[in-house]
mmCIF file of C-alpha atoms and ligand atoms in Angstrom:
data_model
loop_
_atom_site.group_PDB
_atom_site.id
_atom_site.type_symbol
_atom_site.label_atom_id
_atom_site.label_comp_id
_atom_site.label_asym_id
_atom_site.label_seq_id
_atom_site.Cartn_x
_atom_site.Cartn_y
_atom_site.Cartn_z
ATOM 1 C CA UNK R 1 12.458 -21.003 15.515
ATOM 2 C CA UNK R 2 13.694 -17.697 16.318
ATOM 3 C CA UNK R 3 12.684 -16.099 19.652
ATOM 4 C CA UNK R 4 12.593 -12.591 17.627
ATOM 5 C CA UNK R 5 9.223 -10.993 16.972
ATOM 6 C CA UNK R 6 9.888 -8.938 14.028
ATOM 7 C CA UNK R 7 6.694 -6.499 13.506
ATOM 8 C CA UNK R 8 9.176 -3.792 11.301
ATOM 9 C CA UNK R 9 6.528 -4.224 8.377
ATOM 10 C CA UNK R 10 4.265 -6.575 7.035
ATOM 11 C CA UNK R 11 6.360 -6.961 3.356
ATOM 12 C CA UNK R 12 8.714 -9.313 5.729
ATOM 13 C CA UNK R 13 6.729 -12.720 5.368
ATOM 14 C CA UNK R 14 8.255 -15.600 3.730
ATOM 15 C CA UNK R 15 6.261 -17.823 1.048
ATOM 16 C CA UNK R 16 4.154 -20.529 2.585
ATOM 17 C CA UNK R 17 4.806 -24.004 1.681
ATOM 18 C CA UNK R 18 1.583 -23.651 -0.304
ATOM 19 C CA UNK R 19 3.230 -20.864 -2.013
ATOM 20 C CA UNK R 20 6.545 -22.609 -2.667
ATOM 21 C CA UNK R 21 4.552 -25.596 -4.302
ATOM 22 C CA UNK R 22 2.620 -23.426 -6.421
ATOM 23 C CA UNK R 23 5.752 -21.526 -7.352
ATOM 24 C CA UNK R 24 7.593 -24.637 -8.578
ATOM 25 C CA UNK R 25 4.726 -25.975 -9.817
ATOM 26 C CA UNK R 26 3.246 -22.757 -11.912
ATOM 27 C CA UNK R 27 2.691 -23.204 -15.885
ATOM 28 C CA UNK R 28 4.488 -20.789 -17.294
ATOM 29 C CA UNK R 29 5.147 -18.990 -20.561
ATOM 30 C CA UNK R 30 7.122 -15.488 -21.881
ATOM 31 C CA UNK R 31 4.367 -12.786 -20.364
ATOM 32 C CA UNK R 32 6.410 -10.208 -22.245
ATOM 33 C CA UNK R 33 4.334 -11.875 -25.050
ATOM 34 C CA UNK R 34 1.784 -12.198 -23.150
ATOM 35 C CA UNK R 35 1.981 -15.754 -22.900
ATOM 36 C CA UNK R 36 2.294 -16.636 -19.271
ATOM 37 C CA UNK R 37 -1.045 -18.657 -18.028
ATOM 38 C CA UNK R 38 -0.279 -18.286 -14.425
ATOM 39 C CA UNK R 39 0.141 -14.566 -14.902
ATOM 40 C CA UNK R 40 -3.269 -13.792 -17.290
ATOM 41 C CA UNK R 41 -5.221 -15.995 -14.349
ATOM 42 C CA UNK R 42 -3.775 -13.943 -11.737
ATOM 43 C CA UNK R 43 -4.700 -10.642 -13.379
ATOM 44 C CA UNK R 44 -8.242 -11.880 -14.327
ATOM 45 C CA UNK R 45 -8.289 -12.598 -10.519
ATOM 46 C CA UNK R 46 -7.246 -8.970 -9.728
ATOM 47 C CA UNK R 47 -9.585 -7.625 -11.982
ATOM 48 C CA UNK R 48 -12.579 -9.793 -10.393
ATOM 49 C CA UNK R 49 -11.806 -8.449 -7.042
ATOM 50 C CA UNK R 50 -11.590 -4.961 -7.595
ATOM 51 C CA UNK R 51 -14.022 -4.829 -10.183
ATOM 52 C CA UNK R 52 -11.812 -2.802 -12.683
ATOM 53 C CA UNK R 53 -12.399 -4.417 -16.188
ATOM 54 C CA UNK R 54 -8.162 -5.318 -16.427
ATOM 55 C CA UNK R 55 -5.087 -5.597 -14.270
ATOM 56 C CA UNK R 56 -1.606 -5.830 -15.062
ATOM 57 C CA UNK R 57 1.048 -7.680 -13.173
ATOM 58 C CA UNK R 58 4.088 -5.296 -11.998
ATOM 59 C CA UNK R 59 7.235 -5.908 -9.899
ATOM 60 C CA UNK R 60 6.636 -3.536 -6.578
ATOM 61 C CA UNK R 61 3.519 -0.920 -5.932
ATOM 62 C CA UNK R 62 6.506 1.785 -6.510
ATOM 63 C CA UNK R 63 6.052 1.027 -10.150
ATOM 64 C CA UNK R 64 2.437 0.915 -9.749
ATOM 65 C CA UNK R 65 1.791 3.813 -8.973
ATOM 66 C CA UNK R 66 4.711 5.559 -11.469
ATOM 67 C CA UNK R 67 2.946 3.855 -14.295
ATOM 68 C CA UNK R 68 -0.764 5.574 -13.213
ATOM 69 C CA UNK R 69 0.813 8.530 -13.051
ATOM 70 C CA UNK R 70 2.543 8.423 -16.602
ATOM 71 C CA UNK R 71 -0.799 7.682 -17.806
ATOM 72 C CA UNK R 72 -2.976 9.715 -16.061
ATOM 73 C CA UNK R 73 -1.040 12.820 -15.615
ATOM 74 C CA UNK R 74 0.752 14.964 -18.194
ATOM 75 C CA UNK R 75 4.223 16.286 -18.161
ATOM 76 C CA UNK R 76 4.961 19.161 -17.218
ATOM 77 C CA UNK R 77 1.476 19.580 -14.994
ATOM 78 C CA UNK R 78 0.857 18.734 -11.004
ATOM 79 C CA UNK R 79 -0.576 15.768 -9.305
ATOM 80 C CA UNK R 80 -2.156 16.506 -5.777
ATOM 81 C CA UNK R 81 -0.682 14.451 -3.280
ATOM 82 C CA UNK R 82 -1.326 14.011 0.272
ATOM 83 C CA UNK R 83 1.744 15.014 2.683
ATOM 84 C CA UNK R 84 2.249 11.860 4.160
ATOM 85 C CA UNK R 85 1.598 9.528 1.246
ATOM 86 C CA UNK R 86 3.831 6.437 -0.123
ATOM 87 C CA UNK R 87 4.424 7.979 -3.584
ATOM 88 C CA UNK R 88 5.458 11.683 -2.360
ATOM 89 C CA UNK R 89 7.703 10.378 0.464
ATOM 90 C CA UNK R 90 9.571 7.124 -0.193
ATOM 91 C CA UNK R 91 9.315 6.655 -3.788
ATOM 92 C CA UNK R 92 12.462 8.444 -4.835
ATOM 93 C CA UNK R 93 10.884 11.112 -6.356
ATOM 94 C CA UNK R 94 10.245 9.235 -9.509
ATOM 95 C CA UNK R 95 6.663 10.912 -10.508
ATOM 96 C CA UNK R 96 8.851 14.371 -11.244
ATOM 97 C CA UNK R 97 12.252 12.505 -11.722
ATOM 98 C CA UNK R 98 10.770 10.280 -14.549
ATOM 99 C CA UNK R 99 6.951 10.786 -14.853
ATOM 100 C CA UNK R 100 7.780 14.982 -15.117
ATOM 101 C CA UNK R 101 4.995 16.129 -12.711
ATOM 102 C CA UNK R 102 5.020 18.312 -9.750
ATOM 103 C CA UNK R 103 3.248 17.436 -6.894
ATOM 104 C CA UNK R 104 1.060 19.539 -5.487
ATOM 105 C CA UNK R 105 1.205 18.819 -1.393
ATOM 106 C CA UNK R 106 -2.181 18.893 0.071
ATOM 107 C CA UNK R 107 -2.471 18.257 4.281
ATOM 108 C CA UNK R 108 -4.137 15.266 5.297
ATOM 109 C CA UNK R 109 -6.271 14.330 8.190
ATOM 110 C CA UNK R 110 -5.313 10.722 9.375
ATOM 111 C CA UNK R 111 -3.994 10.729 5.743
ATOM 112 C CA UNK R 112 -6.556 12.519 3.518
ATOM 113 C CA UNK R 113 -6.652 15.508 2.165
ATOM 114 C CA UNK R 114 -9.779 17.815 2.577
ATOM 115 C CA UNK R 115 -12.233 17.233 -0.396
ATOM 116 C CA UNK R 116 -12.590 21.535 -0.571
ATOM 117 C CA UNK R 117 -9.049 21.533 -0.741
ATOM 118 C CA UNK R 118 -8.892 19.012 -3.396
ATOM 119 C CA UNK R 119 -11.439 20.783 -5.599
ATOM 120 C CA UNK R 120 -9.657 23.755 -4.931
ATOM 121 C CA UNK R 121 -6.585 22.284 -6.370
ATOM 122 C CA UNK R 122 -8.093 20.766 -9.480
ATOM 123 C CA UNK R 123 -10.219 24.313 -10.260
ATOM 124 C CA UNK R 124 -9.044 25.136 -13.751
ATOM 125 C CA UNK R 125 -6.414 28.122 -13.697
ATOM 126 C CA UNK R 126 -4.781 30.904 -15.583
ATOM 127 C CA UNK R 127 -2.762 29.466 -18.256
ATOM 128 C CA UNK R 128 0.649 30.375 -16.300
ATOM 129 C CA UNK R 129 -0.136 28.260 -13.810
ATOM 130 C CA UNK R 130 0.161 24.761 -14.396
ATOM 131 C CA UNK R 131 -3.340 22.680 -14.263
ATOM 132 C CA UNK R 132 -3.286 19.625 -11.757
ATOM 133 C CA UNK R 133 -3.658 16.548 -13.986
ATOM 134 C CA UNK R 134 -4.349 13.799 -11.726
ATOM 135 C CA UNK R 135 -5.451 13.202 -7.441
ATOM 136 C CA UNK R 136 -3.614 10.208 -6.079
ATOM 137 C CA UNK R 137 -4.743 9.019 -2.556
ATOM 138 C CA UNK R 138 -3.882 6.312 -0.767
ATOM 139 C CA UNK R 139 -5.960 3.350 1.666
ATOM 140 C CA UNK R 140 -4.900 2.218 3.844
ATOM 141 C CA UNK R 141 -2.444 5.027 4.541
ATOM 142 C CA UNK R 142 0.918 3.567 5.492
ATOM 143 C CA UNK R 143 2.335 6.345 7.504
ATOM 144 C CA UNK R 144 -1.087 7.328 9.143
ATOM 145 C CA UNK R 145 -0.880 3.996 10.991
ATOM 146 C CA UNK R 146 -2.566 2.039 8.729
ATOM 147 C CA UNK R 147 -5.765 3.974 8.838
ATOM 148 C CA UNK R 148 -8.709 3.938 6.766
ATOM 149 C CA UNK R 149 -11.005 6.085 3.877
ATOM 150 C CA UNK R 150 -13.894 5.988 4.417
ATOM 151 C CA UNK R 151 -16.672 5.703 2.554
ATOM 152 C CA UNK R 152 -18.417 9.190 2.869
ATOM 153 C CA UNK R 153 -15.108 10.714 2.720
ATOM 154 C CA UNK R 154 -13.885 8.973 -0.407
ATOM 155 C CA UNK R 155 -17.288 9.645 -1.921
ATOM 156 C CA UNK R 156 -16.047 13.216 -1.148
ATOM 157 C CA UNK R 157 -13.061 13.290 -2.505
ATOM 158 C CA UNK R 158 -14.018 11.651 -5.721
ATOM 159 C CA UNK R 159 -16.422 14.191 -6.475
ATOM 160 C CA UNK R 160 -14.065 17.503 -5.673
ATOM 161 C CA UNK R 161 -11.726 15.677 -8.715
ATOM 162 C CA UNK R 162 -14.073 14.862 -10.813
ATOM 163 C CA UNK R 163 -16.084 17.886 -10.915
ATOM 164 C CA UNK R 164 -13.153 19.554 -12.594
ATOM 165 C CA UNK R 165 -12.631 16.402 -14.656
ATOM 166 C CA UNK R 166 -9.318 15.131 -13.166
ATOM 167 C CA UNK R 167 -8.524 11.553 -12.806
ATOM 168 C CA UNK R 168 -8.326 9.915 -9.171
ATOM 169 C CA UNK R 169 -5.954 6.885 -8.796
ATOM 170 C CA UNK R 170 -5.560 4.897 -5.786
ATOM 171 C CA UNK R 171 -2.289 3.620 -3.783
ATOM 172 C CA UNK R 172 -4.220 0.877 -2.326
ATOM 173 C CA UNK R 173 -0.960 -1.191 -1.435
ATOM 174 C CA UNK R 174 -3.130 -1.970 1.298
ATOM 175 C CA UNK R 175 -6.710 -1.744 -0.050
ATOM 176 C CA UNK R 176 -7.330 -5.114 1.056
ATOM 177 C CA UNK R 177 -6.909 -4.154 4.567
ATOM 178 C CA UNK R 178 -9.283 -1.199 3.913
ATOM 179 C CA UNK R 179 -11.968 -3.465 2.929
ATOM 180 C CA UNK R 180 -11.333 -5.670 5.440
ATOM 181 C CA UNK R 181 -11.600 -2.982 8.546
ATOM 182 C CA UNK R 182 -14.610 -1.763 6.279
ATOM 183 C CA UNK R 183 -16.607 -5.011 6.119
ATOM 184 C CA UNK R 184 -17.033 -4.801 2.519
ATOM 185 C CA UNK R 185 -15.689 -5.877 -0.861
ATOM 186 C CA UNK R 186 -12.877 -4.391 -2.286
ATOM 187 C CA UNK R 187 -14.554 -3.986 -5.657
ATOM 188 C CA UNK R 188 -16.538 -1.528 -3.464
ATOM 189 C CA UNK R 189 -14.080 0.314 -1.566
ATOM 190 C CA UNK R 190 -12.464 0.978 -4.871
ATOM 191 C CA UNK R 191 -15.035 1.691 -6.885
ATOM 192 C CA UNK R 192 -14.739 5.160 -8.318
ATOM 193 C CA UNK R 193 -11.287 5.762 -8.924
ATOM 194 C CA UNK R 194 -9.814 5.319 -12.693
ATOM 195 C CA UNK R 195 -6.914 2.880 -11.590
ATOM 196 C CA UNK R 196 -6.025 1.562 -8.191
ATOM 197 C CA UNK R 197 -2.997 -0.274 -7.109
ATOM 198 C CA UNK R 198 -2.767 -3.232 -4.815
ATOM 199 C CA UNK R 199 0.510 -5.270 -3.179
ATOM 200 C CA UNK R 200 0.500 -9.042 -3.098
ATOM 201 C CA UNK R 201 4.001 -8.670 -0.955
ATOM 202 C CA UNK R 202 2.598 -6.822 2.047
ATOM 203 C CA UNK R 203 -0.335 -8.390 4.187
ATOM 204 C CA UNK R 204 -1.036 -10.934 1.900
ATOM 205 C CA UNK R 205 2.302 -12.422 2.202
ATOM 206 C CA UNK R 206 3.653 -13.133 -1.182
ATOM 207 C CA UNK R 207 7.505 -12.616 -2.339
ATOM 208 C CA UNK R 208 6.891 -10.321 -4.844
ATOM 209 C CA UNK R 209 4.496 -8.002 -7.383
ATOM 210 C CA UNK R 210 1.327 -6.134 -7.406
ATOM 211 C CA UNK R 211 -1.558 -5.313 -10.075
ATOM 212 C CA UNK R 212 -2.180 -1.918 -11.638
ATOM 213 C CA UNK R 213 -5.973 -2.498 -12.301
ATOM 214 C CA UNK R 214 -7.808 -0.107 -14.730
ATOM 215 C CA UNK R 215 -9.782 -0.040 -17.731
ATOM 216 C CA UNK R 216 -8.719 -2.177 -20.652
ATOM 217 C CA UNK R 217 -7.390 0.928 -22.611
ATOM 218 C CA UNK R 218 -5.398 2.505 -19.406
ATOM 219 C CA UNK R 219 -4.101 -1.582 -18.979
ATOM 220 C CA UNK R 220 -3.053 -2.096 -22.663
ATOM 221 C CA UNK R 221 -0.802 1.092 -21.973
ATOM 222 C CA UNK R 222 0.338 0.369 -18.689
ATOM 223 C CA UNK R 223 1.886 -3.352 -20.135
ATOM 224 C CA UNK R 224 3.729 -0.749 -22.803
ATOM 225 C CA UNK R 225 5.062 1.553 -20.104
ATOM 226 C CA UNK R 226 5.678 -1.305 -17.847
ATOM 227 C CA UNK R 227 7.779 -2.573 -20.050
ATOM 228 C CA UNK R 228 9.945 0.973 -20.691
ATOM 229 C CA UNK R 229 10.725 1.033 -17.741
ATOM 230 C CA UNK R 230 12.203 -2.052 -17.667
ATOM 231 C CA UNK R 231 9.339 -4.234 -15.885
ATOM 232 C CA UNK R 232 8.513 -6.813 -18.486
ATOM 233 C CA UNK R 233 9.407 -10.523 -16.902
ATOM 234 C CA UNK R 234 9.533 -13.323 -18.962
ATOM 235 C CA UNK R 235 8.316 -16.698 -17.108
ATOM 236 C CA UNK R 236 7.280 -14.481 -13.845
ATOM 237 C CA UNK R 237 4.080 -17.131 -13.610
ATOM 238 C CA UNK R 238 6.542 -18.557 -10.926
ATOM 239 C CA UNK R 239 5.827 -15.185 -8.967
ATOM 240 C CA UNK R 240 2.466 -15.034 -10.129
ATOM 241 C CA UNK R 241 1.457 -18.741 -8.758
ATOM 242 C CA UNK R 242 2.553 -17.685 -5.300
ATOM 243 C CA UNK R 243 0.274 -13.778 -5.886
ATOM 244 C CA UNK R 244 -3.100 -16.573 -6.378
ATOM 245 C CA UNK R 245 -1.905 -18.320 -3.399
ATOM 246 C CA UNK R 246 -2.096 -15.018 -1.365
ATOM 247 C CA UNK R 247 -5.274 -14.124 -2.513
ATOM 248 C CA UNK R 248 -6.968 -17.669 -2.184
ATOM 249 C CA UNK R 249 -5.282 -18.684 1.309
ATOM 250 C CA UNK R 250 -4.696 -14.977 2.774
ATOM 251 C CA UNK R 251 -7.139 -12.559 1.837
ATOM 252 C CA UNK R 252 -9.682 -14.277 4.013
ATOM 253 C CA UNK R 253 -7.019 -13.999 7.097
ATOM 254 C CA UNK R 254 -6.133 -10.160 7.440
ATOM 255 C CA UNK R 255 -8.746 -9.584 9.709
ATOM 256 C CA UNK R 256 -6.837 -11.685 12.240
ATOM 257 C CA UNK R 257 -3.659 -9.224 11.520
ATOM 258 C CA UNK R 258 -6.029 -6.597 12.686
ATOM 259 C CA UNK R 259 -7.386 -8.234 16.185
ATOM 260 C CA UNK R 260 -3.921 -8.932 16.737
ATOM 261 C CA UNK R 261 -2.650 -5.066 15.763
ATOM 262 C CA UNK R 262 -5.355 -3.863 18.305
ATOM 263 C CA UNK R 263 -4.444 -6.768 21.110
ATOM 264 C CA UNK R 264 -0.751 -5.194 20.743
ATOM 265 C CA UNK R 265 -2.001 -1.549 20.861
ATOM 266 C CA UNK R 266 -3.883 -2.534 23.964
ATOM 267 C CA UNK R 267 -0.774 -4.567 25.578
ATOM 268 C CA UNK R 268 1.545 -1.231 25.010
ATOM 269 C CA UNK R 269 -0.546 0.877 26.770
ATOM 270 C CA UNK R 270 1.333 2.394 29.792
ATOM 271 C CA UNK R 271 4.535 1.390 28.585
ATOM 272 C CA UNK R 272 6.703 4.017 30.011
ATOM 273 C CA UNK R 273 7.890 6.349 27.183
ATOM 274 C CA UNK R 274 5.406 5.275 24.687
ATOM 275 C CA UNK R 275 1.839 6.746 23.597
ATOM 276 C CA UNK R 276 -0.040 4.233 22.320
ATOM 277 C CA UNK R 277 -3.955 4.604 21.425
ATOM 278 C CA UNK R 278 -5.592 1.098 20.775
ATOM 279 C CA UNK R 279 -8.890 3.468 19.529
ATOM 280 C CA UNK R 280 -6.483 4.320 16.225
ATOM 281 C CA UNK R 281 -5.923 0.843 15.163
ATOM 282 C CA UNK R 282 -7.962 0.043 12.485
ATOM 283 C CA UNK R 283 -5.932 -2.191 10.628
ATOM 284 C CA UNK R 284 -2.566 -4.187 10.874
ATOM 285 C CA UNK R 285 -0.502 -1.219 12.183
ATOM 286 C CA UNK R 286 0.377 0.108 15.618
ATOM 287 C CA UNK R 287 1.826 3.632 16.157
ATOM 288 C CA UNK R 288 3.889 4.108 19.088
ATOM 289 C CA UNK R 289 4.843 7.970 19.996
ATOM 290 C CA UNK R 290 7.871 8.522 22.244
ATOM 291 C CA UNK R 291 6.775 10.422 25.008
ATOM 292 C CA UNK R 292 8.813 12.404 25.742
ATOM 293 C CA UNK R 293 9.828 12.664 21.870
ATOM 294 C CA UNK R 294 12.974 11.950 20.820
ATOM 295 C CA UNK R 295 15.240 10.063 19.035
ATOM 296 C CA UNK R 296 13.184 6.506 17.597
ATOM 297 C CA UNK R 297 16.361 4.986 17.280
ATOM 298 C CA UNK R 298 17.646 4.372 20.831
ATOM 299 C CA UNK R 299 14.308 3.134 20.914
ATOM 300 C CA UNK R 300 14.485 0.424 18.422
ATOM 301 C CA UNK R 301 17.580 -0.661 19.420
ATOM 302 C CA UNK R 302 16.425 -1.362 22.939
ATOM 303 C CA UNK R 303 13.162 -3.193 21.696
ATOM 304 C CA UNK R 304 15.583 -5.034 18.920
ATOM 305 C CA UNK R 305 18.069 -6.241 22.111
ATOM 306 C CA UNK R 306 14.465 -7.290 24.419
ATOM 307 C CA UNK R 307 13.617 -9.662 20.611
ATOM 308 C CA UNK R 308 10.994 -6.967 19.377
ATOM 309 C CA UNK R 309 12.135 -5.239 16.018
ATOM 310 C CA UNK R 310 9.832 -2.467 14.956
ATOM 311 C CA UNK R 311 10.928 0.102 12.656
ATOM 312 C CA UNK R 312 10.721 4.123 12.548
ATOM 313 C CA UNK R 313 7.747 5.813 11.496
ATOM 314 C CA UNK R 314 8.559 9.407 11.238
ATOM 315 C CA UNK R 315 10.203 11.852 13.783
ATOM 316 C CA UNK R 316 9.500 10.577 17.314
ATOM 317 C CA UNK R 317 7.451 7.732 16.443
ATOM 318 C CA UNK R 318 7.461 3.665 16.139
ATOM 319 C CA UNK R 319 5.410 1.230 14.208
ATOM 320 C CA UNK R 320 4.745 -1.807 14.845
ATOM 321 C CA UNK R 321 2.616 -4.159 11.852
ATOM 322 C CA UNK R 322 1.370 -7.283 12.342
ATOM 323 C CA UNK R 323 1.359 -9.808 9.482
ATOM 324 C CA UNK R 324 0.765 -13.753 8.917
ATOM 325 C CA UNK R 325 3.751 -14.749 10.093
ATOM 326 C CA UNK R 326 3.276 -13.584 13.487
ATOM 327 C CA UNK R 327 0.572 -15.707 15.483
ATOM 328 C CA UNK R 328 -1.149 -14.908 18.904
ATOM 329 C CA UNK R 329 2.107 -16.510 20.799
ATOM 330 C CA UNK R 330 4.143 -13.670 18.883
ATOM 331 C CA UNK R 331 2.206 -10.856 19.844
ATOM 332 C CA UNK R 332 2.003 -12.017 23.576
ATOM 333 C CA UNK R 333 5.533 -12.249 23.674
ATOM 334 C CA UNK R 334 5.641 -9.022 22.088
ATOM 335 C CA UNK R 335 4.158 -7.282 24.779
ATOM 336 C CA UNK R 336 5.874 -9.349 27.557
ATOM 337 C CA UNK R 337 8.823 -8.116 26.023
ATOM 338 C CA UNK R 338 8.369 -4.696 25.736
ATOM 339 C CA UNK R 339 6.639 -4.254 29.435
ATOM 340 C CA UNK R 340 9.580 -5.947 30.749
ATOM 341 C CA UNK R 341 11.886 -3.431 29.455
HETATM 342 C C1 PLP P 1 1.234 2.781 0.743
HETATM 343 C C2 PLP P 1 2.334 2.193 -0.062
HETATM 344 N N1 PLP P 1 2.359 2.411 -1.380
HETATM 345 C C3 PLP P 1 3.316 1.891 -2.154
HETATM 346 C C4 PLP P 1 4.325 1.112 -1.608
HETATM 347 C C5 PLP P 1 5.406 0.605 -2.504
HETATM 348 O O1 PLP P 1 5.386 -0.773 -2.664
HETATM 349 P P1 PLP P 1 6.692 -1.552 -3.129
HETATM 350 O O2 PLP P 1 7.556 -1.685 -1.938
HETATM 351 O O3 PLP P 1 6.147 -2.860 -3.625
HETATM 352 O O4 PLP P 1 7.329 -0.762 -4.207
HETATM 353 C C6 PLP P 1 4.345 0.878 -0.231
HETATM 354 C C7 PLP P 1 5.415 0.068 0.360
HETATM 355 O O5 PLP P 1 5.504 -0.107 1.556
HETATM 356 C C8 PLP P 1 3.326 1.441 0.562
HETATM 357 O O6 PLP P 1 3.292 1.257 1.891
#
């Protein structure tokens, strides 16, 4: 086994051997007829945990999300977006390059926007100025460190939208880990928002795909524009089989990811040249600022060379993110490592 501890992101696992056996083992069928029984069990799954009354099976969360805002949002209008979020920053631009929207850039606290400035956003306008069609928010919040909605504040949020009728969908690549920190079920962390996302390829640790979940209408158009945009897979039940792997064997161990995202946080502390606060880990991610700031990159070459890869996590920062396939003996050596430099 290699010596390297690589914490660059938690979409780095490799299949279990559970997974593998499932994989080659999966009953499959076309799903682009909808014939694939690995893939209508795993989306009936999906559905039962978030509580949404359908769920689709897509490639990445990228297309997720492009898909909700096809739907939900109309061409030509603006989707609020938080500054820091997924879809505005590291999506390629697709919601204005294909979707034709404009996002509207809101400032986020820890990753979310203030609900006044939301509802402020979505108040109906003067007819040259384009409406905002649809909120999209994310939980966890990937470049916040992982951190968490919560309840009141979602509550919030949902409420500013809706008062002005606009649609709220959720980038929960990592809603699993919200519910999780939260203590409660994900059907309830999500509950409120017209579609949500979730990733099977991040902390749950499969290979590939993630479910668009929604209402049956929103779902029956989501397979159609899944499969313009060039997403329909044929026997993908061999992806599928490992997604209801993650969920049966995983779901139940991402609270361990967390102890061991706060053990690191706590191990880094007075590392010279790095801010950590253990009090901001709530979930599987650790946020390291360079102190004095700089360049990350020197940075993550020396913690690469010491057997530590982390990865960049905007200017002057490093993130580390724990995941299943590092274990207590990882993270130890971790911080070993990284004190000894
Ligand atoms: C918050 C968030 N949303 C969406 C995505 C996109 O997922 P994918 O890589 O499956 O396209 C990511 C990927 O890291 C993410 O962190």
């Amino acid at each position: 086994m290699s010596d390297v501890v690589d914490l660059r992101s938690d979409t780095v696992t490799r299949p279990s051997a559970a997974m593998r056996r499932a994989m080659a083992e999966a009953v499959v069928g076309d799903d682009v007829y909808d014939e694939d029984a690995t893939v209508l069990a795993l989306q009936e799954e999906a559905a039962g945990l978030t509580g949404f009354p359908a769920a689709l099976f897509v490639p990445s969360g990228t297309m997720g999300n492009l898909i909700a805002v096809w739907l939900h949002a109309r061409r030509g209008t603006e989707v609020v977006v938080e500054a820091g979020s997924h879809v505005y920053n590291s999506e390629l631009a697709a919601m204005s390059g294909i979707a034709g929207v404009l996002p509207r850039v809101l400032a986020g606290h820890r990753g979310f926007p203030d609900p006044a400035a939301v509802a402020q956003a979505c108040e109906p306008k003067a007819y040259y100025y384009a409406p905002v069609t649809l909120v999209l928010l994310e939980n966890t919040h990937n470049q916040a460190g992982g951190a968490v909605l919560p309840m009141d504040h979602k509550a919030a949020l949902l409420a500013a939208a809706k008062r002005h009728g606009v649609p709220v969908h959720l980038d929960g690549a990592r809603v699993v880990n919200a519910a999780a920190a939260l203590g409660l079920p994900t059907a309830q962390v999500v509950a409120g928002f017209d579609s949500c996302g979730f990733c099977l390829s991040k902390g749950l640790g499969a290979p590939a795909g993630s479910l668009l979940c929604g209402s049956t209408e929103l779902i029956a158009e989501a397979r159609i524009v899944r499969k313009r945009l060039g997403g329909g897979m044929r026997q993908v039940g061999v992806l599928a089989a490992a997604g209801r792997v993650a969920l049966r064997d995983n779901l139940p161990r991402l609270a361990d990811d967390h102890v061991r995202a706060k053990r690191l946080a706590e191990g880094l502390v007075g590392v010279a040249g790095l801010t950590v606060d253990p009090a901001s880990v709530e979930t599987n991610m650790v946020i390291a600022a360079l102190d004095p700031p700089g360049d990350a990159t020197a940075w993550l070459d020396r913690l690469r060379r010491a057997g530590v890869l982390a990865g960049p996590s905007g200017p002057g920062r490093i993130r580390f993110v724990t995941h299943l396939d590092v274990d207590d003996a990882g993270i130890e050596r971790a911080v070993a490592a990284v004190r000894s430099l």
